[in-house]
Amino acid sequence: MPSLPALLALLFVCWAPLRAAASSWWSLAMSPVQRPEMFIIGAQPVCSQLPGLSAGQRKLCQLYQEHMAYIGEGARTGIRECQHQFRQRRWNCSTVDDASVFGRVLQIGSRETAFTYAVSAAGVVNAISRACREGELSTCGCSRAARPKDLPRDWLWGGCGDNVDYGYRFAKEFVDAREREKNFAKGSEEQGRVLMNLQNNEAGRRAVYKTADVACKCHGVSGSCSLKTCWLQLAEFRKVGDQLKEKYDSAAAMRITRRGKLELVNSRFKPPTPEDLVYVDPSPDYCLRDESTGSLGTRGRLCNKTSEGLDGCALMCCGRGYDQFKSVRTERCHCKFHWCCFVRCKKCTQVVDQFVCK
């Protein structure tokens, strides 16, 4: 009979592939990545110690070590936006304390998973594009986007714009690397999930690209604005999140064909464009805690008693009912401006009713 150490070793060997498969580059968001000036060129141990990278992503890390801090920053931006967009829903984009970041919930190819992939890819485009403009990366600089045709002739096209082209290209290479190095049988469910992930990654990148717009600054004596200088500028990331949330609401249900292509489950609907989100599995209801799916359930979540929407106690608590309690809230109030130049406020305390799902 095998000894206890031997059994433990066997269990570790069996679980290692599962743990590796569950890890993700999103884990760069959970632990600080050293800034570029801390790297030693060609120092492979730096990349080998970063959790969650696939083989292809690790090679890119070795080539572009200074980019890693900004990839982590982009992942954090995506996670924060996901949590904002779903703050009043049963699934609130919560993270877990391991290398998978979101836990088992993303093993299901649901529309929530689709949104998470899209907003994370968008976060990387956003962070890398801005880092280029700020001169933080040696391989890129200010945007070289062509002058818009509708820009008035007497306005200057210049300045230092966000390099969305470079951000898009690098994010595509890095984020998609994990999916492209997988090799599953044509027409298999696993291949369908890979195609779903690639589609949603692309939708996230395009959301950043499409929302970038021209920004201008006036020049002239006493603000006469006799001359304008314009450049390409990223939109606030909230605008990207709002757009992707709309895509989430209209996401297309897909299935894999024997030829290894995704097709609509319901052919009466319009085929998705590269800017649309797609999913291959129905969503859990997220009502109860379920270790197998990664659902945390809604027990203990705050709800709005008067709302009939998704944040209302009826829907949030899944019919289980809710408990009421009182809490003390302290806020600044009766603020007055004093010359010159400060604002003085009082502190007001009020008792408010709150409701928590059973």
mmCIF file of C-alpha atoms in Angstrom:
data_model
loop_
_atom_site.group_PDB
_atom_site.id
_atom_site.type_symbol
_atom_site.label_atom_id
_atom_site.label_comp_id
_atom_site.label_asym_id
_atom_site.label_seq_id
_atom_site.Cartn_x
_atom_site.Cartn_y
_atom_site.Cartn_z
ATOM 1 C CA MET A 1 0.000 0.000 0.000
ATOM 2 C CA PRO A 2 1.500 3.425 -0.909
ATOM 3 C CA SER A 3 2.725 5.611 1.915
ATOM 4 C CA LEU A 4 1.001 8.903 2.776
ATOM 5 C CA PRO A 5 3.797 11.038 1.193
ATOM 6 C CA ALA A 6 3.499 8.988 -2.007
ATOM 7 C CA LEU A 7 -0.281 9.513 -2.105
ATOM 8 C CA LEU A 8 0.141 13.252 -1.576
ATOM 9 C CA ALA A 9 2.696 13.387 -4.365
ATOM 10 C CA LEU A 10 0.329 11.492 -6.669
ATOM 11 C CA LEU A 11 -2.521 13.879 -5.851
ATOM 12 C CA PHE A 12 -0.282 16.864 -6.586
ATOM 13 C CA VAL A 13 0.662 15.402 -9.988
ATOM 14 C CA CYS A 14 -3.005 14.807 -10.827
ATOM 15 C CA TRP A 15 -4.124 18.256 -9.744
ATOM 16 C CA ALA A 16 -1.230 20.213 -11.223
ATOM 17 C CA PRO A 17 -2.604 20.261 -14.795
ATOM 18 C CA LEU A 18 -6.003 21.387 -13.502
ATOM 19 C CA ARG A 19 -4.462 24.170 -11.469
ATOM 20 C CA ALA A 20 -2.358 25.257 -14.425
ATOM 21 C CA ALA A 21 -5.369 25.236 -16.734
ATOM 22 C CA ALA A 22 -7.332 27.369 -14.265
ATOM 23 C CA SER A 23 -4.621 30.008 -13.955
ATOM 24 C CA SER A 24 -4.741 33.055 -16.187
ATOM 25 C CA TRP A 25 -2.801 36.165 -17.162
ATOM 26 C CA TRP A 26 -5.479 38.044 -15.208
ATOM 27 C CA SER A 27 -3.475 37.096 -12.114
ATOM 28 C CA LEU A 28 -1.055 39.883 -13.104
ATOM 29 C CA ALA A 29 -3.760 42.222 -11.788
ATOM 30 C CA MET A 30 -3.720 40.690 -8.322
ATOM 31 C CA SER A 31 -0.035 41.080 -7.518
ATOM 32 C CA PRO A 32 2.127 44.090 -8.408
ATOM 33 C CA VAL A 33 4.426 43.620 -11.392
ATOM 34 C CA GLN A 34 7.796 45.302 -11.257
ATOM 35 C CA ARG A 35 8.127 48.508 -13.263
ATOM 36 C CA PRO A 36 10.315 48.432 -16.387
ATOM 37 C CA GLU A 37 13.287 50.100 -14.700
ATOM 38 C CA MET A 38 13.502 47.145 -12.314
ATOM 39 C CA PHE A 39 13.965 44.608 -15.126
ATOM 40 C CA ILE A 40 17.267 43.260 -16.338
ATOM 41 C CA ILE A 41 17.205 42.840 -20.103
ATOM 42 C CA GLY A 42 16.889 39.168 -20.969
ATOM 43 C CA ALA A 43 16.356 38.127 -17.364
ATOM 44 C CA GLN A 44 14.137 35.100 -17.904
ATOM 45 C CA PRO A 45 13.513 34.394 -14.183
ATOM 46 C CA VAL A 46 11.299 37.513 -14.042
ATOM 47 C CA CYS A 47 8.917 36.034 -16.612
ATOM 48 C CA SER A 48 9.124 32.501 -15.254
ATOM 49 C CA GLN A 49 7.962 33.753 -11.852
ATOM 50 C CA LEU A 50 4.895 35.584 -13.151
ATOM 51 C CA PRO A 51 1.822 33.381 -12.543
ATOM 52 C CA GLY A 52 -0.815 32.532 -15.091
ATOM 53 C CA LEU A 53 1.141 33.016 -18.328
ATOM 54 C CA SER A 54 0.877 30.452 -21.105
ATOM 55 C CA ALA A 55 3.981 29.327 -22.981
ATOM 56 C CA GLY A 56 3.417 31.853 -25.767
ATOM 57 C CA GLN A 57 2.731 34.676 -23.321
ATOM 58 C CA ARG A 58 5.893 33.831 -21.412
ATOM 59 C CA LYS A 59 7.931 34.193 -24.615
ATOM 60 C CA LEU A 60 6.330 37.575 -25.256
ATOM 61 C CA CYS A 61 7.147 38.542 -21.686
ATOM 62 C CA GLN A 62 10.820 37.815 -22.337
ATOM 63 C CA LEU A 63 10.738 40.040 -25.435
ATOM 64 C CA TYR A 64 8.635 42.831 -23.901
ATOM 65 C CA GLN A 65 9.337 42.720 -20.181
ATOM 66 C CA GLU A 66 8.596 46.423 -19.724
ATOM 67 C CA HIS A 67 5.038 45.808 -20.971
ATOM 68 C CA MET A 68 4.124 43.436 -18.140
ATOM 69 C CA ALA A 69 3.360 46.113 -15.550
ATOM 70 C CA TYR A 70 0.918 47.737 -17.953
ATOM 71 C CA ILE A 71 -0.739 44.434 -18.816
ATOM 72 C CA GLY A 72 -1.376 44.010 -15.094
ATOM 73 C CA GLU A 73 -2.700 47.569 -14.959
ATOM 74 C CA GLY A 74 -5.009 46.839 -17.890
ATOM 75 C CA ALA A 75 -6.303 43.684 -16.218
ATOM 76 C CA ARG A 76 -7.066 45.659 -13.039
ATOM 77 C CA THR A 77 -8.915 48.261 -15.103
ATOM 78 C CA GLY A 78 -10.995 45.536 -16.738
ATOM 79 C CA ILE A 79 -11.813 43.844 -13.426
ATOM 80 C CA ARG A 80 -12.875 47.137 -11.796
ATOM 81 C CA GLU A 81 -15.105 47.985 -14.751
ATOM 82 C CA CYS A 82 -16.654 44.512 -14.722
ATOM 83 C CA GLN A 83 -17.453 44.887 -11.022
ATOM 84 C CA HIS A 84 -18.983 48.318 -11.643
ATOM 85 C CA GLN A 85 -21.184 47.133 -14.507
ATOM 86 C CA PHE A 86 -22.479 44.100 -12.573
ATOM 87 C CA ARG A 87 -22.607 45.612 -9.089
ATOM 88 C CA GLN A 88 -26.405 45.290 -8.937
ATOM 89 C CA ARG A 89 -26.712 41.806 -10.435
ATOM 90 C CA ARG A 90 -26.694 38.341 -8.947
ATOM 91 C CA TRP A 91 -23.296 37.713 -10.490
ATOM 92 C CA ASN A 92 -21.254 40.751 -9.489
ATOM 93 C CA CYS A 93 -17.931 39.857 -11.113
ATOM 94 C CA SER A 94 -16.391 38.932 -7.779
ATOM 95 C CA THR A 95 -12.828 37.654 -7.675
ATOM 96 C CA VAL A 96 -11.344 34.808 -5.664
ATOM 97 C CA ASP A 97 -7.978 34.511 -4.011
ATOM 98 C CA ASP A 98 -6.156 32.251 -6.442
ATOM 99 C CA ALA A 99 -4.402 32.373 -9.813
ATOM 100 C CA SER A 100 -7.679 31.944 -11.710
ATOM 101 C CA VAL A 101 -8.864 35.365 -10.381
ATOM 102 C CA PHE A 102 -12.541 34.695 -11.180
ATOM 103 C CA GLY A 103 -12.653 31.065 -10.105
ATOM 104 C CA ARG A 104 -14.588 28.225 -11.723
ATOM 105 C CA VAL A 105 -17.396 30.457 -12.907
ATOM 106 C CA LEU A 106 -15.430 31.192 -16.089
ATOM 107 C CA GLN A 107 -15.170 27.507 -16.964
ATOM 108 C CA ILE A 108 -18.727 27.932 -18.259
ATOM 109 C CA GLY A 109 -18.917 29.618 -21.674
ATOM 110 C CA SER A 110 -21.706 31.945 -20.541
ATOM 111 C CA ARG A 111 -22.429 35.536 -21.522
ATOM 112 C CA GLU A 112 -20.851 36.665 -18.200
ATOM 113 C CA THR A 113 -17.640 34.937 -19.243
ATOM 114 C CA ALA A 114 -17.922 36.621 -22.648
ATOM 115 C CA PHE A 115 -18.077 40.049 -21.018
ATOM 116 C CA THR A 116 -15.120 39.283 -18.744
ATOM 117 C CA TYR A 117 -12.885 38.288 -21.656
ATOM 118 C CA ALA A 118 -13.917 41.359 -23.643
ATOM 119 C CA VAL A 119 -13.469 43.937 -20.892
ATOM 120 C CA SER A 120 -10.092 42.455 -19.849
ATOM 121 C CA ALA A 121 -8.758 42.599 -23.423
ATOM 122 C CA ALA A 122 -10.049 46.164 -23.655
ATOM 123 C CA GLY A 123 -8.200 47.053 -20.456
ATOM 124 C CA VAL A 124 -4.898 45.887 -21.946
ATOM 125 C CA VAL A 125 -5.407 47.966 -25.115
ATOM 126 C CA ASN A 126 -6.216 50.972 -22.931
ATOM 127 C CA ALA A 127 -3.183 50.618 -20.655
ATOM 128 C CA ILE A 128 -0.631 49.897 -23.410
ATOM 129 C CA SER A 129 -1.916 52.742 -25.633
ATOM 130 C CA ARG A 130 -1.534 55.243 -22.790
ATOM 131 C CA ALA A 131 1.888 53.909 -21.782
ATOM 132 C CA CYS A 132 3.082 54.543 -25.354
ATOM 133 C CA ARG A 133 1.897 58.146 -25.244
ATOM 134 C CA GLU A 134 3.561 58.718 -21.874
ATOM 135 C CA GLY A 135 6.913 57.412 -23.156
ATOM 136 C CA GLU A 136 6.998 54.430 -20.804
ATOM 137 C CA LEU A 137 7.682 51.821 -23.507
ATOM 138 C CA SER A 138 10.766 51.757 -25.720
ATOM 139 C CA THR A 139 9.003 50.079 -28.653
ATOM 140 C CA CYS A 140 6.315 52.728 -29.217
ATOM 141 C CA GLY A 141 5.602 56.425 -28.857
ATOM 142 C CA CYS A 142 2.841 58.884 -29.680
ATOM 143 C CA SER A 143 0.082 57.921 -32.069
ATOM 144 C CA ARG A 144 0.829 58.094 -35.794
ATOM 145 C CA ALA A 145 -2.820 57.955 -36.792
ATOM 146 C CA ALA A 146 -3.653 59.660 -40.079
ATOM 147 C CA ARG A 147 -5.270 63.078 -40.031
ATOM 148 C CA PRO A 148 -9.095 62.740 -40.066
ATOM 149 C CA LYS A 149 -10.578 63.815 -43.393
ATOM 150 C CA ASP A 150 -13.307 65.881 -41.733
ATOM 151 C CA LEU A 151 -10.878 67.931 -39.617
ATOM 152 C CA PRO A 152 -10.968 71.633 -40.637
ATOM 153 C CA ARG A 153 -7.984 72.557 -42.814
ATOM 154 C CA ASP A 154 -6.743 75.333 -40.514
ATOM 155 C CA TRP A 155 -6.563 73.021 -37.479
ATOM 156 C CA LEU A 156 -3.213 71.379 -36.759
ATOM 157 C CA TRP A 157 -3.019 67.588 -36.496
ATOM 158 C CA GLY A 158 -0.301 66.751 -34.027
ATOM 159 C CA GLY A 159 0.247 66.713 -30.326
ATOM 160 C CA CYS A 160 0.940 63.397 -28.654
ATOM 161 C CA GLY A 161 -2.024 61.094 -29.024
ATOM 162 C CA ASP A 162 -2.742 57.729 -27.426
ATOM 163 C CA ASN A 163 -1.183 55.024 -29.587
ATOM 164 C CA VAL A 164 -4.315 52.910 -30.060
ATOM 165 C CA ASP A 165 -2.879 51.111 -33.105
ATOM 166 C CA TYR A 166 0.068 49.752 -31.141
ATOM 167 C CA GLY A 167 -2.096 48.985 -28.107
ATOM 168 C CA TYR A 168 -4.520 47.038 -30.272
ATOM 169 C CA ARG A 169 -1.790 45.040 -32.030
ATOM 170 C CA PHE A 170 0.110 44.164 -28.860
ATOM 171 C CA ALA A 171 -3.039 43.218 -26.943
ATOM 172 C CA LYS A 172 -4.117 40.960 -29.818
ATOM 173 C CA GLU A 173 -0.750 39.202 -29.839
ATOM 174 C CA PHE A 174 -0.502 38.794 -26.063
ATOM 175 C CA VAL A 175 -4.081 38.103 -24.961
ATOM 176 C CA ASP A 176 -4.891 35.767 -27.874
ATOM 177 C CA ALA A 177 -1.658 33.796 -27.475
ATOM 178 C CA ARG A 178 -3.185 31.511 -24.831
ATOM 179 C CA GLU A 179 -6.084 30.563 -27.097
ATOM 180 C CA ARG A 180 -4.102 30.181 -30.309
ATOM 181 C CA GLU A 181 -1.618 27.717 -28.838
ATOM 182 C CA LYS A 182 -4.400 25.287 -27.882
ATOM 183 C CA ASN A 183 -4.982 22.411 -30.269
ATOM 184 C CA PHE A 184 -8.361 20.732 -29.932
ATOM 185 C CA ALA A 185 -10.231 18.442 -32.301
ATOM 186 C CA LYS A 186 -12.206 20.258 -34.986
ATOM 187 C CA GLY A 187 -15.846 20.561 -34.007
ATOM 188 C CA SER A 188 -15.226 19.731 -30.338
ATOM 189 C CA GLU A 189 -16.735 21.695 -27.457
ATOM 190 C CA GLU A 190 -13.237 22.748 -26.448
ATOM 191 C CA GLN A 191 -12.597 24.256 -29.858
ATOM 192 C CA GLY A 192 -15.935 26.057 -29.657
ATOM 193 C CA ARG A 193 -14.837 27.643 -26.375
ATOM 194 C CA VAL A 194 -11.534 28.768 -27.915
ATOM 195 C CA LEU A 195 -13.370 30.429 -30.828
ATOM 196 C CA MET A 196 -15.756 32.080 -28.366
ATOM 197 C CA ASN A 197 -12.870 33.504 -26.339
ATOM 198 C CA LEU A 198 -11.118 34.836 -29.458
ATOM 199 C CA GLN A 199 -14.325 36.515 -30.672
ATOM 200 C CA ASN A 200 -14.896 38.219 -27.323
ATOM 201 C CA ASN A 201 -11.261 39.305 -27.002
ATOM 202 C CA GLU A 202 -11.592 40.975 -30.401
ATOM 203 C CA ALA A 203 -14.870 42.661 -29.437
ATOM 204 C CA GLY A 204 -13.174 44.159 -26.381
ATOM 205 C CA ARG A 205 -10.234 45.493 -28.373
ATOM 206 C CA ARG A 206 -12.514 47.015 -30.995
ATOM 207 C CA ALA A 207 -14.583 48.744 -28.320
ATOM 208 C CA VAL A 208 -11.493 50.715 -27.268
ATOM 209 C CA TYR A 209 -10.490 51.366 -30.879
ATOM 210 C CA LYS A 210 -13.962 52.541 -31.937
ATOM 211 C CA THR A 211 -14.533 54.838 -28.953
ATOM 212 C CA ALA A 212 -11.199 56.683 -29.359
ATOM 213 C CA ASP A 213 -11.858 60.159 -30.730
ATOM 214 C CA VAL A 214 -10.242 63.442 -31.678
ATOM 215 C CA ALA A 215 -9.394 65.850 -28.861
ATOM 216 C CA CYS A 216 -8.378 69.466 -29.501
ATOM 217 C CA LYS A 217 -6.793 72.364 -27.633
ATOM 218 C CA CYS A 218 -7.197 76.038 -28.430
ATOM 219 C CA HIS A 219 -4.302 78.451 -28.912
ATOM 220 C CA GLY A 220 -4.371 82.204 -29.313
ATOM 221 C CA VAL A 221 -4.218 85.483 -27.446
ATOM 222 C CA SER A 222 -6.590 85.670 -24.457
ATOM 223 C CA GLY A 223 -8.186 82.347 -25.369
ATOM 224 C CA SER A 224 -9.307 83.547 -28.779
ATOM 225 C CA CYS A 225 -8.916 80.022 -30.158
ATOM 226 C CA SER A 226 -7.492 81.340 -33.402
ATOM 227 C CA LEU A 227 -5.652 78.038 -33.777
ATOM 228 C CA LYS A 228 -6.420 74.491 -32.698
ATOM 229 C CA THR A 229 -4.125 71.508 -32.252
ATOM 230 C CA CYS A 230 -5.821 68.103 -32.327
ATOM 231 C CA TRP A 231 -4.782 64.539 -31.569
ATOM 232 C CA LEU A 232 -6.232 61.043 -31.066
ATOM 233 C CA GLN A 233 -7.390 60.354 -27.516
ATOM 234 C CA LEU A 234 -8.855 57.307 -25.802
ATOM 235 C CA ALA A 235 -12.348 57.595 -24.400
ATOM 236 C CA GLU A 236 -12.914 57.270 -20.663
ATOM 237 C CA PHE A 237 -12.922 53.550 -19.909
ATOM 238 C CA ARG A 238 -16.419 53.814 -18.441
ATOM 239 C CA LYS A 239 -17.665 54.534 -21.976
ATOM 240 C CA VAL A 240 -15.972 51.334 -23.170
ATOM 241 C CA GLY A 241 -17.559 49.411 -20.304
ATOM 242 C CA ASP A 242 -20.994 50.821 -21.084
ATOM 243 C CA GLN A 243 -20.665 49.800 -24.725
ATOM 244 C CA LEU A 244 -19.550 46.277 -23.846
ATOM 245 C CA LYS A 245 -22.423 46.000 -21.346
ATOM 246 C CA GLU A 246 -24.830 46.733 -24.214
ATOM 247 C CA LYS A 247 -23.101 44.018 -26.233
ATOM 248 C CA TYR A 248 -23.516 41.665 -23.260
ATOM 249 C CA ASP A 249 -27.271 42.307 -23.194
ATOM 250 C CA SER A 250 -27.530 41.423 -26.900
ATOM 251 C CA ALA A 251 -24.912 38.621 -26.939
ATOM 252 C CA ALA A 252 -25.494 35.844 -29.474
ATOM 253 C CA ALA A 253 -25.933 32.189 -28.491
ATOM 254 C CA MET A 254 -23.614 30.058 -30.651
ATOM 255 C CA ARG A 255 -22.677 26.416 -31.211
ATOM 256 C CA ILE A 256 -19.730 24.705 -32.844
ATOM 257 C CA THR A 257 -20.227 22.935 -36.167
ATOM 258 C CA ARG A 258 -18.490 19.801 -37.415
ATOM 259 C CA ARG A 259 -16.418 22.024 -39.669
ATOM 260 C CA GLY A 260 -15.037 23.836 -36.641
ATOM 261 C CA LYS A 261 -16.978 27.079 -37.056
ATOM 262 C CA LEU A 262 -19.313 28.907 -34.701
ATOM 263 C CA GLU A 263 -22.880 29.282 -35.912
ATOM 264 C CA LEU A 264 -26.003 30.847 -34.416
ATOM 265 C CA VAL A 265 -28.205 28.568 -32.354
ATOM 266 C CA ASN A 266 -31.194 30.447 -33.771
ATOM 267 C CA SER A 267 -30.622 31.186 -37.451
ATOM 268 C CA ARG A 268 -33.428 33.773 -37.482
ATOM 269 C CA PHE A 269 -31.166 36.242 -35.719
ATOM 270 C CA LYS A 270 -28.593 38.417 -37.437
ATOM 271 C CA PRO A 271 -25.061 36.907 -37.402
ATOM 272 C CA PRO A 272 -22.718 38.627 -34.923
ATOM 273 C CA THR A 273 -20.104 41.071 -36.174
ATOM 274 C CA PRO A 274 -16.521 41.148 -34.827
ATOM 275 C CA GLU A 275 -17.731 43.828 -32.392
ATOM 276 C CA ASP A 276 -20.385 41.585 -30.805
ATOM 277 C CA LEU A 277 -20.145 39.208 -27.856
ATOM 278 C CA VAL A 278 -20.983 35.519 -28.190
ATOM 279 C CA TYR A 279 -21.499 32.632 -25.768
ATOM 280 C CA VAL A 280 -21.866 28.853 -26.050
ATOM 281 C CA ASP A 281 -23.383 27.855 -22.660
ATOM 282 C CA PRO A 282 -26.466 29.080 -20.780
ATOM 283 C CA SER A 283 -25.774 31.074 -17.623
ATOM 284 C CA PRO A 284 -26.347 29.625 -14.157
ATOM 285 C CA ASP A 285 -28.918 31.539 -12.114
ATOM 286 C CA TYR A 286 -26.224 32.426 -9.530
ATOM 287 C CA CYS A 287 -28.852 32.181 -6.749
ATOM 288 C CA LEU A 288 -27.126 29.588 -4.577
ATOM 289 C CA ARG A 289 -23.530 28.874 -3.745
ATOM 290 C CA ASP A 290 -22.279 26.077 -5.991
ATOM 291 C CA GLU A 291 -18.671 24.942 -5.810
ATOM 292 C CA SER A 292 -18.923 23.021 -9.084
ATOM 293 C CA THR A 293 -19.828 26.132 -11.111
ATOM 294 C CA GLY A 294 -18.056 28.720 -8.968
ATOM 295 C CA SER A 295 -21.312 30.532 -8.159
ATOM 296 C CA LEU A 296 -21.032 32.421 -4.861
ATOM 297 C CA GLY A 297 -24.812 32.801 -4.518
ATOM 298 C CA THR A 298 -26.624 35.914 -3.321
ATOM 299 C CA ARG A 299 -26.970 35.121 0.367
ATOM 300 C CA GLY A 300 -25.814 38.158 2.355
ATOM 301 C CA ARG A 301 -26.040 40.535 -0.626
ATOM 302 C CA LEU A 302 -27.608 43.962 -0.143
ATOM 303 C CA CYS A 303 -30.785 44.522 -2.142
ATOM 304 C CA ASN A 304 -33.191 47.364 -2.872
ATOM 305 C CA LYS A 305 -36.614 46.698 -1.392
ATOM 306 C CA THR A 306 -38.399 49.256 -3.572
ATOM 307 C CA SER A 307 -36.792 48.298 -6.896
ATOM 308 C CA GLU A 308 -38.445 45.980 -9.401
ATOM 309 C CA GLY A 309 -35.180 45.644 -11.321
ATOM 310 C CA LEU A 310 -32.334 43.171 -11.012
ATOM 311 C CA ASP A 311 -31.113 44.881 -7.836
ATOM 312 C CA GLY A 312 -34.525 44.479 -6.165
ATOM 313 C CA CYS A 313 -34.908 42.069 -3.268
ATOM 314 C CA ALA A 314 -37.384 39.894 -5.190
ATOM 315 C CA LEU A 315 -34.932 39.071 -8.006
ATOM 316 C CA MET A 316 -31.641 39.414 -6.126
ATOM 317 C CA CYS A 317 -32.763 37.083 -3.343
ATOM 318 C CA CYS A 318 -34.312 34.543 -5.746
ATOM 319 C CA GLY A 319 -37.536 34.351 -3.731
ATOM 320 C CA ARG A 320 -35.803 33.342 -0.465
ATOM 321 C CA GLY A 321 -36.769 36.573 1.278
ATOM 322 C CA TYR A 322 -34.569 39.095 3.032
ATOM 323 C CA ASP A 323 -33.636 40.433 6.451
ATOM 324 C CA GLN A 324 -33.903 44.078 7.449
ATOM 325 C CA PHE A 325 -31.471 45.904 9.689
ATOM 326 C CA LYS A 326 -30.583 49.466 10.511
ATOM 327 C CA SER A 327 -27.195 51.053 9.965
ATOM 328 C CA VAL A 328 -25.741 54.417 10.859
ATOM 329 C CA ARG A 329 -24.493 56.492 7.935
ATOM 330 C CA THR A 330 -22.289 59.568 8.393
ATOM 331 C CA GLU A 331 -22.007 62.089 5.569
ATOM 332 C CA ARG A 332 -20.691 65.603 4.988
ATOM 333 C CA CYS A 333 -23.485 68.165 4.985
ATOM 334 C CA HIS A 334 -24.269 71.894 5.271
ATOM 335 C CA CYS A 335 -21.098 72.764 3.369
ATOM 336 C CA LYS A 336 -20.211 76.442 3.049
ATOM 337 C CA PHE A 337 -17.559 78.186 1.010
ATOM 338 C CA HIS A 338 -15.360 80.604 2.990
ATOM 339 C CA TRP A 339 -13.323 83.380 1.399
ATOM 340 C CA CYS A 340 -10.635 82.562 0.529
ATOM 341 C CA CYS A 341 -10.492 79.635 -0.270
ATOM 342 C CA PHE A 342 -11.809 76.619 1.542
ATOM 343 C CA VAL A 343 -15.034 74.719 2.163
ATOM 344 C CA ARG A 344 -16.179 73.860 5.667
ATOM 345 C CA CYS A 345 -18.747 71.116 6.241
ATOM 346 C CA LYS A 346 -20.559 69.570 9.140
ATOM 347 C CA LYS A 347 -21.040 65.867 9.723
ATOM 348 C CA CYS A 348 -24.592 64.590 9.606
ATOM 349 C CA THR A 349 -25.572 61.185 10.943
ATOM 350 C CA GLN A 350 -28.685 59.327 9.905
ATOM 351 C CA VAL A 351 -30.104 55.872 10.544
ATOM 352 C CA VAL A 352 -31.041 54.048 7.339
ATOM 353 C CA ASP A 353 -32.804 50.769 6.639
ATOM 354 C CA GLN A 354 -30.905 48.149 4.704
ATOM 355 C CA PHE A 355 -31.994 44.787 3.339
ATOM 356 C CA VAL A 356 -29.929 41.636 2.982
ATOM 357 C CA CYS A 357 -30.825 38.451 1.117
ATOM 358 C CA LYS A 358 -31.451 35.329 3.201
#
